[in-house]
PDB file of C-alpha atoms in Angstrom:
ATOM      1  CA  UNK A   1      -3.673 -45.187  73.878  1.00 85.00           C
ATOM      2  CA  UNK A   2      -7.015 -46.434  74.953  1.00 88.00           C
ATOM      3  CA  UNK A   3      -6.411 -49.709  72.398  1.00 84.00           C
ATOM      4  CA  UNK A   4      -3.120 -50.062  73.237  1.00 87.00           C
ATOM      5  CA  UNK A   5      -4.264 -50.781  76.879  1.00 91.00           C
ATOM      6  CA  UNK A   6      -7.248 -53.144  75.814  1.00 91.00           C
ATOM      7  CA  UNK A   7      -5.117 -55.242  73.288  1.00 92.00           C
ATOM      8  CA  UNK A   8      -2.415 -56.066  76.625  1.00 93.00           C
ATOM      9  CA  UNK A   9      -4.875 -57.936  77.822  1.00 94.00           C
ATOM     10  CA  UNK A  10      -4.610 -60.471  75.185  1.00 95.00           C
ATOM     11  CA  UNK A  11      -2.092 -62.886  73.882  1.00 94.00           C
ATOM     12  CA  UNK A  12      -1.747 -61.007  70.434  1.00 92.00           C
ATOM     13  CA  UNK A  13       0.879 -61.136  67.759  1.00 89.00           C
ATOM     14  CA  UNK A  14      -0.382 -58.291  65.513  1.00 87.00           C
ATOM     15  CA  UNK A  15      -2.473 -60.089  62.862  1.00 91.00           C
ATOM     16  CA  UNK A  16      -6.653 -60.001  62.949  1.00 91.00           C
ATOM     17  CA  UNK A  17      -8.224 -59.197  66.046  1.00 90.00           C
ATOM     18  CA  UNK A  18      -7.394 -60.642  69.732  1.00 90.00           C
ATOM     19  CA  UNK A  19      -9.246 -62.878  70.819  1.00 90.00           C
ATOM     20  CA  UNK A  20      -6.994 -64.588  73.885  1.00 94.00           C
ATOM     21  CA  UNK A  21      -7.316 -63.105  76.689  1.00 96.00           C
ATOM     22  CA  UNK A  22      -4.601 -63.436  79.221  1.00 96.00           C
ATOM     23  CA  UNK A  23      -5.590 -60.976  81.825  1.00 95.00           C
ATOM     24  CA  UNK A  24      -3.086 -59.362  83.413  1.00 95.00           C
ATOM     25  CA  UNK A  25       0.090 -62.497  82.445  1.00 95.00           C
ATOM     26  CA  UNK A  26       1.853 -59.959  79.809  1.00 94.00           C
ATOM     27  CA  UNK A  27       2.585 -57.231  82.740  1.00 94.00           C
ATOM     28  CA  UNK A  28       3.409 -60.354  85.012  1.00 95.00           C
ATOM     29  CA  UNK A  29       5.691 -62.206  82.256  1.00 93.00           C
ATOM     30  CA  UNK A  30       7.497 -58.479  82.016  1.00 91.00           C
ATOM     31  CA  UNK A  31       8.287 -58.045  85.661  1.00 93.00           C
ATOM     32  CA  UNK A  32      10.147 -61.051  86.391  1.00 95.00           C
ATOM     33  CA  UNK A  33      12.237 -60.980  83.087  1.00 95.00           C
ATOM     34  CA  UNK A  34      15.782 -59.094  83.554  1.00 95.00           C
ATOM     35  CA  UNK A  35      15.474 -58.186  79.943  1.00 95.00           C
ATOM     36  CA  UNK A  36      12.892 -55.794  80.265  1.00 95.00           C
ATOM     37  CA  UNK A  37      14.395 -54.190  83.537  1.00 96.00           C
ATOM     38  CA  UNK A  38      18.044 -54.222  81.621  1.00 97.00           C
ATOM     39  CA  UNK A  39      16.406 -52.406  78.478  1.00 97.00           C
ATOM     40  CA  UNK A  40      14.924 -49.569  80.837  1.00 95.00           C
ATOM     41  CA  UNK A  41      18.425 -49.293  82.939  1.00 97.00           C
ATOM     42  CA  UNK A  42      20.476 -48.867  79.634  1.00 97.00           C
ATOM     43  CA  UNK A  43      17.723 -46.328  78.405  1.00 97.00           C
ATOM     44  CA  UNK A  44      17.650 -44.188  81.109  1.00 97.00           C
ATOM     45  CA  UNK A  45      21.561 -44.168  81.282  1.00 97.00           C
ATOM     46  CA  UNK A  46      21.415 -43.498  77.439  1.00 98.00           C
ATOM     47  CA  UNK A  47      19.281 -40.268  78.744  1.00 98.00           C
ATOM     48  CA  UNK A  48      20.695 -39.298  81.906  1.00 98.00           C
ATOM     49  CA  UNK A  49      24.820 -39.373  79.541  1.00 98.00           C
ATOM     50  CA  UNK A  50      23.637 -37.974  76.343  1.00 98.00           C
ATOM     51  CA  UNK A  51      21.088 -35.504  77.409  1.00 97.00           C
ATOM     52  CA  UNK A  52      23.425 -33.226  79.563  1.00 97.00           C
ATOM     53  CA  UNK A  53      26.256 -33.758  77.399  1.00 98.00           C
ATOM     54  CA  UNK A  54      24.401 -32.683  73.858  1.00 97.00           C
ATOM     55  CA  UNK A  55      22.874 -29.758  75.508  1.00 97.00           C
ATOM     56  CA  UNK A  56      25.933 -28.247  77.544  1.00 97.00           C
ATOM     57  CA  UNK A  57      27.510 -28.749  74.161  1.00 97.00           C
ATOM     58  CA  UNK A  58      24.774 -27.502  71.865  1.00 96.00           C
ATOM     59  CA  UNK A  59      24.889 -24.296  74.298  1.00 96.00           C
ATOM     60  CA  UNK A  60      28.401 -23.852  74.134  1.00 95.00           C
ATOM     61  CA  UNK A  61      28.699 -23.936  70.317  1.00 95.00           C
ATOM     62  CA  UNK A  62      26.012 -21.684  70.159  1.00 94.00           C
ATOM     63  CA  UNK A  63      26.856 -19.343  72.556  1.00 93.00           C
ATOM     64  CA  UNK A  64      30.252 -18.882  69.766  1.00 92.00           C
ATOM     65  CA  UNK A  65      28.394 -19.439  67.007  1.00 92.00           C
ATOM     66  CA  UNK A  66      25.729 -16.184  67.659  1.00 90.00           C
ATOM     67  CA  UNK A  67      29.120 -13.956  67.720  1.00 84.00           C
ATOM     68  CA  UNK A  68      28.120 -11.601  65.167  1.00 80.00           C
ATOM     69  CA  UNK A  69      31.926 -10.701  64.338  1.00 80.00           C
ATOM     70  CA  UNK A  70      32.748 -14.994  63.724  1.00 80.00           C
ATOM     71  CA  UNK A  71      32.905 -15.104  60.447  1.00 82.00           C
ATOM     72  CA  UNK A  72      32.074 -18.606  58.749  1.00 84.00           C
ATOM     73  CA  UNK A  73      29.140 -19.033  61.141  1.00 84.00           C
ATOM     74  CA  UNK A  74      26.714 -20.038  58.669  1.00 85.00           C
ATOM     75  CA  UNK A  75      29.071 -22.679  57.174  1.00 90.00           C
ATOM     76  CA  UNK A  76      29.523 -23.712  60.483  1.00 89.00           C
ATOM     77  CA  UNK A  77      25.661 -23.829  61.491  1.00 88.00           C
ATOM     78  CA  UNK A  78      25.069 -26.053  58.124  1.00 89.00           C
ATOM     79  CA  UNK A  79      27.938 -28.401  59.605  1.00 91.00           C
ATOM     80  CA  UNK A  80      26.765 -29.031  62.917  1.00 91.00           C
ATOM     81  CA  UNK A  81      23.177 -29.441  61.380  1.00 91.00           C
ATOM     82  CA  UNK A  82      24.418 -32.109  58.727  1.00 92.00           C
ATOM     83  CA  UNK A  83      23.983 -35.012  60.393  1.00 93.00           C
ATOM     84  CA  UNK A  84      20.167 -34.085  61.587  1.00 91.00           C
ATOM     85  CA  UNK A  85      18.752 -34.629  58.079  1.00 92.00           C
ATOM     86  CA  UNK A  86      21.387 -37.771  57.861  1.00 91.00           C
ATOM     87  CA  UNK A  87      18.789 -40.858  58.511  1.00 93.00           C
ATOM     88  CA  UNK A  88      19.834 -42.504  61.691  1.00 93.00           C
ATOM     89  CA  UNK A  89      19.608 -45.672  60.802  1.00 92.00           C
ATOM     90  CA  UNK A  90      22.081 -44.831  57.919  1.00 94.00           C
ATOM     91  CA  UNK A  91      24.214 -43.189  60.507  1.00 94.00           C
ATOM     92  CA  UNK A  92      24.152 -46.228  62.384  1.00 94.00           C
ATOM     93  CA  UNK A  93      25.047 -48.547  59.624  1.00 94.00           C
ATOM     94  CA  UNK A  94      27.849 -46.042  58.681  1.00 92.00           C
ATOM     95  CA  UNK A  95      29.534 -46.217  62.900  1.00 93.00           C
ATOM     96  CA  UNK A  96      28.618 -49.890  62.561  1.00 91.00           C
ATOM     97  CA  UNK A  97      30.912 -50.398  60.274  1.00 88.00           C
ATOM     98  CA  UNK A  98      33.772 -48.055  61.197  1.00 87.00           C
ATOM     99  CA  UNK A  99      33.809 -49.563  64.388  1.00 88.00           C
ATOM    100  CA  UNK A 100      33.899 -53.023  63.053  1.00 81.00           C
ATOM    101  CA  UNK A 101      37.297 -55.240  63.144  1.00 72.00           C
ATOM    102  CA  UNK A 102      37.089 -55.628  59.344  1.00 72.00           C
ATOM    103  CA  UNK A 103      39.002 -53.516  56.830  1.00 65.00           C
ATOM    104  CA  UNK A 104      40.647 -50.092  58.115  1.00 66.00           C
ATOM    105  CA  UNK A 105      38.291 -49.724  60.452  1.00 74.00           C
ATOM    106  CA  UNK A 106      38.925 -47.399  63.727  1.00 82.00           C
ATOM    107  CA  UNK A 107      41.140 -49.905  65.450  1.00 82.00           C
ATOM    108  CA  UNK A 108      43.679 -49.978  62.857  1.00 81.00           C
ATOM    109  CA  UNK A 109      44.175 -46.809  62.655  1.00 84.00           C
ATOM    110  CA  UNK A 110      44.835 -46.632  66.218  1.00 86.00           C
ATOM    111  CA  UNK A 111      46.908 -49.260  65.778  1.00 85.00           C
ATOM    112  CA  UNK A 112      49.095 -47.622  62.992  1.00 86.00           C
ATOM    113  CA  UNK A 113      48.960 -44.405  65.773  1.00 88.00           C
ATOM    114  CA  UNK A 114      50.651 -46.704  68.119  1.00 88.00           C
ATOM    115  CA  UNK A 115      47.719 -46.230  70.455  1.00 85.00           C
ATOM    116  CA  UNK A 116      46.406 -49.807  70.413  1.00 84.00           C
ATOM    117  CA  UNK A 117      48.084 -53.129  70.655  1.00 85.00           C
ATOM    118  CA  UNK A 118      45.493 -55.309  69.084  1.00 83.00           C
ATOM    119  CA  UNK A 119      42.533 -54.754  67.672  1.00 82.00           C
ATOM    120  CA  UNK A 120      39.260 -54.192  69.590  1.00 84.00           C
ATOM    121  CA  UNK A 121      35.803 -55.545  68.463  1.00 87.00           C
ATOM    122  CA  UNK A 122      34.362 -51.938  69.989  1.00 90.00           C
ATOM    123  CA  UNK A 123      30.259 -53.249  69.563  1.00 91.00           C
ATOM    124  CA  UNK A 124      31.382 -56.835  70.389  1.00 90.00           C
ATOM    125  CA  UNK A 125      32.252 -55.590  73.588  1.00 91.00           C
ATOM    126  CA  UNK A 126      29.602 -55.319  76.378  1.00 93.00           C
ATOM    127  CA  UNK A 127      31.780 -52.492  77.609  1.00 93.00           C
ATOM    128  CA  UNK A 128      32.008 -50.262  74.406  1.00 94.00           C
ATOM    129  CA  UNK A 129      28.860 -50.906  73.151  1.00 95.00           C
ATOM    130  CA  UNK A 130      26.168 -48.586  74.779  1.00 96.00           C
ATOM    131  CA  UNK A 131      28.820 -45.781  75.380  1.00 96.00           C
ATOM    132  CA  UNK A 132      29.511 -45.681  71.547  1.00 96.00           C
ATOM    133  CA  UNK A 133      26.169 -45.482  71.043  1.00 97.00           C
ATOM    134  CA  UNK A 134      25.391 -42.887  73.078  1.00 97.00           C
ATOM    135  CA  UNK A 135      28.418 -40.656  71.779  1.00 97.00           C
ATOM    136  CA  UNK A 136      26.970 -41.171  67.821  1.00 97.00           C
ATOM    137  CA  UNK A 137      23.774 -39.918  69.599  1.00 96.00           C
ATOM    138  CA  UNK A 138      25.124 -37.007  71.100  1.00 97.00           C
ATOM    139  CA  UNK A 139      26.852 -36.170  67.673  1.00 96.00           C
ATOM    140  CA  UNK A 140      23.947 -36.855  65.461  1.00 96.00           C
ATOM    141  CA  UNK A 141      20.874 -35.067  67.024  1.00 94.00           C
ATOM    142  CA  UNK A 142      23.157 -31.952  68.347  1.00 96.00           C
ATOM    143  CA  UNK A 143      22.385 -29.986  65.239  1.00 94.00           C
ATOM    144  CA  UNK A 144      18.557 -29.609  66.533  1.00 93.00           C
ATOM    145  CA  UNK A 145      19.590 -28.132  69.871  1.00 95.00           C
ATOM    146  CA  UNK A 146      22.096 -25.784  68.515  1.00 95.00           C
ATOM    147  CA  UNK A 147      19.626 -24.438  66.596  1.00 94.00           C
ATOM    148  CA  UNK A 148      17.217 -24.327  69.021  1.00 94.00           C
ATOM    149  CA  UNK A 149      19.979 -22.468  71.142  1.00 96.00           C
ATOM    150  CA  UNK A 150      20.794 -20.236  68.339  1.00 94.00           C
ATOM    151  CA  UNK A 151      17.476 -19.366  67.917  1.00 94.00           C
ATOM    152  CA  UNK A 152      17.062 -18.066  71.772  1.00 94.00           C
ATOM    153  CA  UNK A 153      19.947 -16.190  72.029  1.00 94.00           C
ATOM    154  CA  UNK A 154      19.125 -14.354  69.059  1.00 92.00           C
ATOM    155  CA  UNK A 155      15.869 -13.416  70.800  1.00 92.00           C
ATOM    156  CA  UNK A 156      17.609 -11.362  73.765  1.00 93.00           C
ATOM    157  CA  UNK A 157      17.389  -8.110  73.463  1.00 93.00           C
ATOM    158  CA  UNK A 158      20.860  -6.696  72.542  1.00 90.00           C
ATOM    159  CA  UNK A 159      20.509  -3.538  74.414  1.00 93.00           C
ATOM    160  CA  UNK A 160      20.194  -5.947  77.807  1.00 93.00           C
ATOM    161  CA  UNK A 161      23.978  -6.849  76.933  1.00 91.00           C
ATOM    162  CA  UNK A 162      24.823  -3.153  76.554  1.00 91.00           C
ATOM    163  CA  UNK A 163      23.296  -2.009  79.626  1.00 94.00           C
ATOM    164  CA  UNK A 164      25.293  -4.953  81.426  1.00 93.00           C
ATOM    165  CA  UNK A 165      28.527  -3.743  80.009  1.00 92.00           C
ATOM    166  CA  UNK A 166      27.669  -0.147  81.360  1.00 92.00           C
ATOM    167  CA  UNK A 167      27.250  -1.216  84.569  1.00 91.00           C
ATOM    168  CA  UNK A 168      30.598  -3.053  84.346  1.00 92.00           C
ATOM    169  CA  UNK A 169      29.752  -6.689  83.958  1.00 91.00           C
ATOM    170  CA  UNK A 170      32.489  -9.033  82.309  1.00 92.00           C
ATOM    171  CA  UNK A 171      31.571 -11.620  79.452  1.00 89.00           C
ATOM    172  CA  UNK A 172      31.273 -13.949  82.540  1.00 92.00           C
ATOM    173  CA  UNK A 173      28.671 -11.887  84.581  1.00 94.00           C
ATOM    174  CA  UNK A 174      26.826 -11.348  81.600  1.00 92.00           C
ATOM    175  CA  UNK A 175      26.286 -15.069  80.853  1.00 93.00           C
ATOM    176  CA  UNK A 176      24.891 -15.525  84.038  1.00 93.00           C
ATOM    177  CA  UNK A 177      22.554 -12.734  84.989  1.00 94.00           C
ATOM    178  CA  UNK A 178      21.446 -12.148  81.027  1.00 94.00           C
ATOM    179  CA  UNK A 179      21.528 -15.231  79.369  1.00 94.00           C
ATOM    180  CA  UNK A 180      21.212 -17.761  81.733  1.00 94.00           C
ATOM    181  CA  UNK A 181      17.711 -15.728  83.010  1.00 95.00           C
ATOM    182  CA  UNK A 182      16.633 -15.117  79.468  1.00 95.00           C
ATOM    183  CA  UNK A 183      16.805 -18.691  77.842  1.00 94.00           C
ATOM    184  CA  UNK A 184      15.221 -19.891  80.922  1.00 94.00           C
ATOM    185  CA  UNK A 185      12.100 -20.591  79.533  1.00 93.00           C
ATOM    186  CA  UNK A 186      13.197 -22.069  76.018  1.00 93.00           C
ATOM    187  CA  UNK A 187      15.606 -24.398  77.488  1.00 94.00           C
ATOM    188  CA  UNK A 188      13.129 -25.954  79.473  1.00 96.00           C
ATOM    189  CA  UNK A 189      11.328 -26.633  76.214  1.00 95.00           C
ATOM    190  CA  UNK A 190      14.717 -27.822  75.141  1.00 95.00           C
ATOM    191  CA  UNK A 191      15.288 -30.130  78.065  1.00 96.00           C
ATOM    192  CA  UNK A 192      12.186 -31.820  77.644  1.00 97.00           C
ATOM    193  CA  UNK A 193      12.607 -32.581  73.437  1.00 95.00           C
ATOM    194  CA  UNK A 194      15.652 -33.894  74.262  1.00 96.00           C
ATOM    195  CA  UNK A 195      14.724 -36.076  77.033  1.00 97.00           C
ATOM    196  CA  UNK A 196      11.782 -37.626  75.110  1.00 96.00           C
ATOM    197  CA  UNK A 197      13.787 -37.969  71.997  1.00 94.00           C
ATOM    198  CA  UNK A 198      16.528 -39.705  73.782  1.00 96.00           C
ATOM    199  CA  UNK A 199      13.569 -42.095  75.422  1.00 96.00           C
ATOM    200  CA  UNK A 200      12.480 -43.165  72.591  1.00 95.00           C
ATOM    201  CA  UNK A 201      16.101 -44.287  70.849  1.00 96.00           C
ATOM    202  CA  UNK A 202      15.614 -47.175  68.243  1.00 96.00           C
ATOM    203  CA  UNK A 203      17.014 -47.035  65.046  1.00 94.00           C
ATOM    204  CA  UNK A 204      20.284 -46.167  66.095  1.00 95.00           C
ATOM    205  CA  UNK A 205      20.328 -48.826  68.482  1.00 96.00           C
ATOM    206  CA  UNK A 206      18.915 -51.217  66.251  1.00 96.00           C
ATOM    207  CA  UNK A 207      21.633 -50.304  62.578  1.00 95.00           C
ATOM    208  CA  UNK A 208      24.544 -49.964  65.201  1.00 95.00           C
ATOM    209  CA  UNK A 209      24.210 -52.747  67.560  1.00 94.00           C
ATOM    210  CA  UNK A 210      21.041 -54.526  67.357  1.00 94.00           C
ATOM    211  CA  UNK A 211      20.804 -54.458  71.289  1.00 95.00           C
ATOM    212  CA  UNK A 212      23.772 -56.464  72.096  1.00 92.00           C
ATOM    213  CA  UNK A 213      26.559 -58.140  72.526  1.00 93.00           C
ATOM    214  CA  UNK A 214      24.190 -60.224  75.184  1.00 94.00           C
ATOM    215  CA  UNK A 215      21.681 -56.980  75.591  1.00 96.00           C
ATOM    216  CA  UNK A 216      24.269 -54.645  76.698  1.00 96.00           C
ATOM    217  CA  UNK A 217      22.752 -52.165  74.478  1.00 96.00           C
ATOM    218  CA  UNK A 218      19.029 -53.768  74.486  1.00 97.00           C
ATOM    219  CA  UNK A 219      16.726 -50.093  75.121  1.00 97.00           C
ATOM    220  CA  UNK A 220      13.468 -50.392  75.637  1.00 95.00           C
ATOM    221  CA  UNK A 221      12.427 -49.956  71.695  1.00 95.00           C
ATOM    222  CA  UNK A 222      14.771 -52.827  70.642  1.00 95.00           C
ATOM    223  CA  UNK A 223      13.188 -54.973  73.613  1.00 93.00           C
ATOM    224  CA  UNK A 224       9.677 -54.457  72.368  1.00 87.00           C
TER     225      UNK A 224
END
C-alpha cells in the first residue's frame, strides 16, 4: 500500500522503475474524467442490487435447506454451490454468449415462446448490460453465502427452538426472536464478504461485457 501511493506520483506504465514525476496530475486527470466517476456509480449500484438480493436469497434457501426432514438437501447444497468453483471468467464467457444475437441464443428462444418480437442484442444494450451482469453475479457467488448461512443456523442451539415452541411461538415468531438474534453476529461477517467481493467485480465484467456498450458496464476494475 505504501508503494502503491509513492508510484501515483509518477507517470508510470509498469515497466522498470518511475522516474517521472507528475505530482499530484494522475488524481487531477481522474477527477475531471466522467469515466472514472461512471465506473464507481455502476460499481456501487452493482453492490447496493446484488448484495441484498444474494443474501436475502442465500438466507432463504438456507433457512429450507437446514430442514432436517428435506430430503435431497445435500444434492441440493452441491447445486447451489456449483457455480462457486465454476471460474468466473468462464462463467462470463458462457452468459456472453447465451446472451449474444448469434445462434439459439436467449432471444430466440423467446422468440419461438412468442415473448419477443425481434431479437435483442441484451449486452449491446446500455440498458441490459449492467443488470445482466449483476443477475449472473447474484447466481454465481450465492453458493458461498448459502453456505455460510447453512453453517450458522446449524450452530443454534436446537433446544432454543424447542423452548420457543413451548412457549407457543409459530414458525414466524421463531424466525424472528431465535434466528434473526442468533445469526446476528455471522451475518455481519457475511455482509461485509459480500460487500467487498462485490467491490472488487472484474472478471465477470471483463468475459461478459468488457465494460460496455459505451461504459455502461465500465466498474472500477475494468476502468483501471
Amino acid at each position: 500500500l505504501v508503494a502503491s501511493v509513492h508510484i501515483t506520483l509518477y507517470d508510470w506504465n509498469g515497466i522498470g522503475n518511475p522516474s517521472r514525476y507528475v505530482g499530484l496530475r494522475n488524481f487531477a486527470r481522474d477527477l475531471q474524467d466522467p469515466l472514472f466517476w461512471n465506473s464507481f456509480k455502476n460499481t456501487f449500484l452493482y453492490t447496493a442490487v446484488l448484495v441484498p438480493l444474494q443474501l436475502t436469497l442465500a438466507l432463504a434457501l438456507a433457512l429450507v435447506l437446514n430442514n432436517p426432514s428435506r430430503s435431497g438437501r445435500t444434492i441440493y447444497r452441491a447445486v447451489f454451490f456449483a457455480p462457486v468453483v465454476t471460474s468466473a471468467a468462464l462463467v462470463g464467457v458462457v452468459m456472453a454468449l447465451l446472451f449474444s444475437t448469434v445462434g439459439n441464443d436467449l432471444s430466440a428462444l423467446l422468440m419461438r415462446l412468442g415473448l419477443l418480437q425481434e431479437p435483442v442484442d441484451w449486452l449491446g444494450d446500455a440498458r441490459f448490460a449492467l443488470p445482466l451482469v449483476i443477475l449472473v453475479g447474484i447466481w454465481h457467488t450465492l453458493g458461498y453465502n448459502l453456505v455460510y448461512f447453512l453453517a450458522a443456523l446449524q450452530s443454534i442451539p436446537r433446544e432454543l427452538y424447542e423452548a420457543a415452541r413451548v412457549d407457543g411461538a409459530g414458525a414466524l415468531a421463531q424466525f424472528r426472536y431465535v434466528t434473526v438474534p442468533m445469526l446476528r453476529d455471522v451475518g455481519v461477517v457475511i455482509l461485509l464478504l459480500a460487500i467487498l467481493g462485490s467491490l472488487q467485480v472484474f472478471d465477470l465484467v471483463l468475459a461478459m461485457t468488457g465494460g460496455g456498450p459505451f461504459f455502461a458496464s465500465e466498474v472500477v476494475s475494468t476502468y483501471i
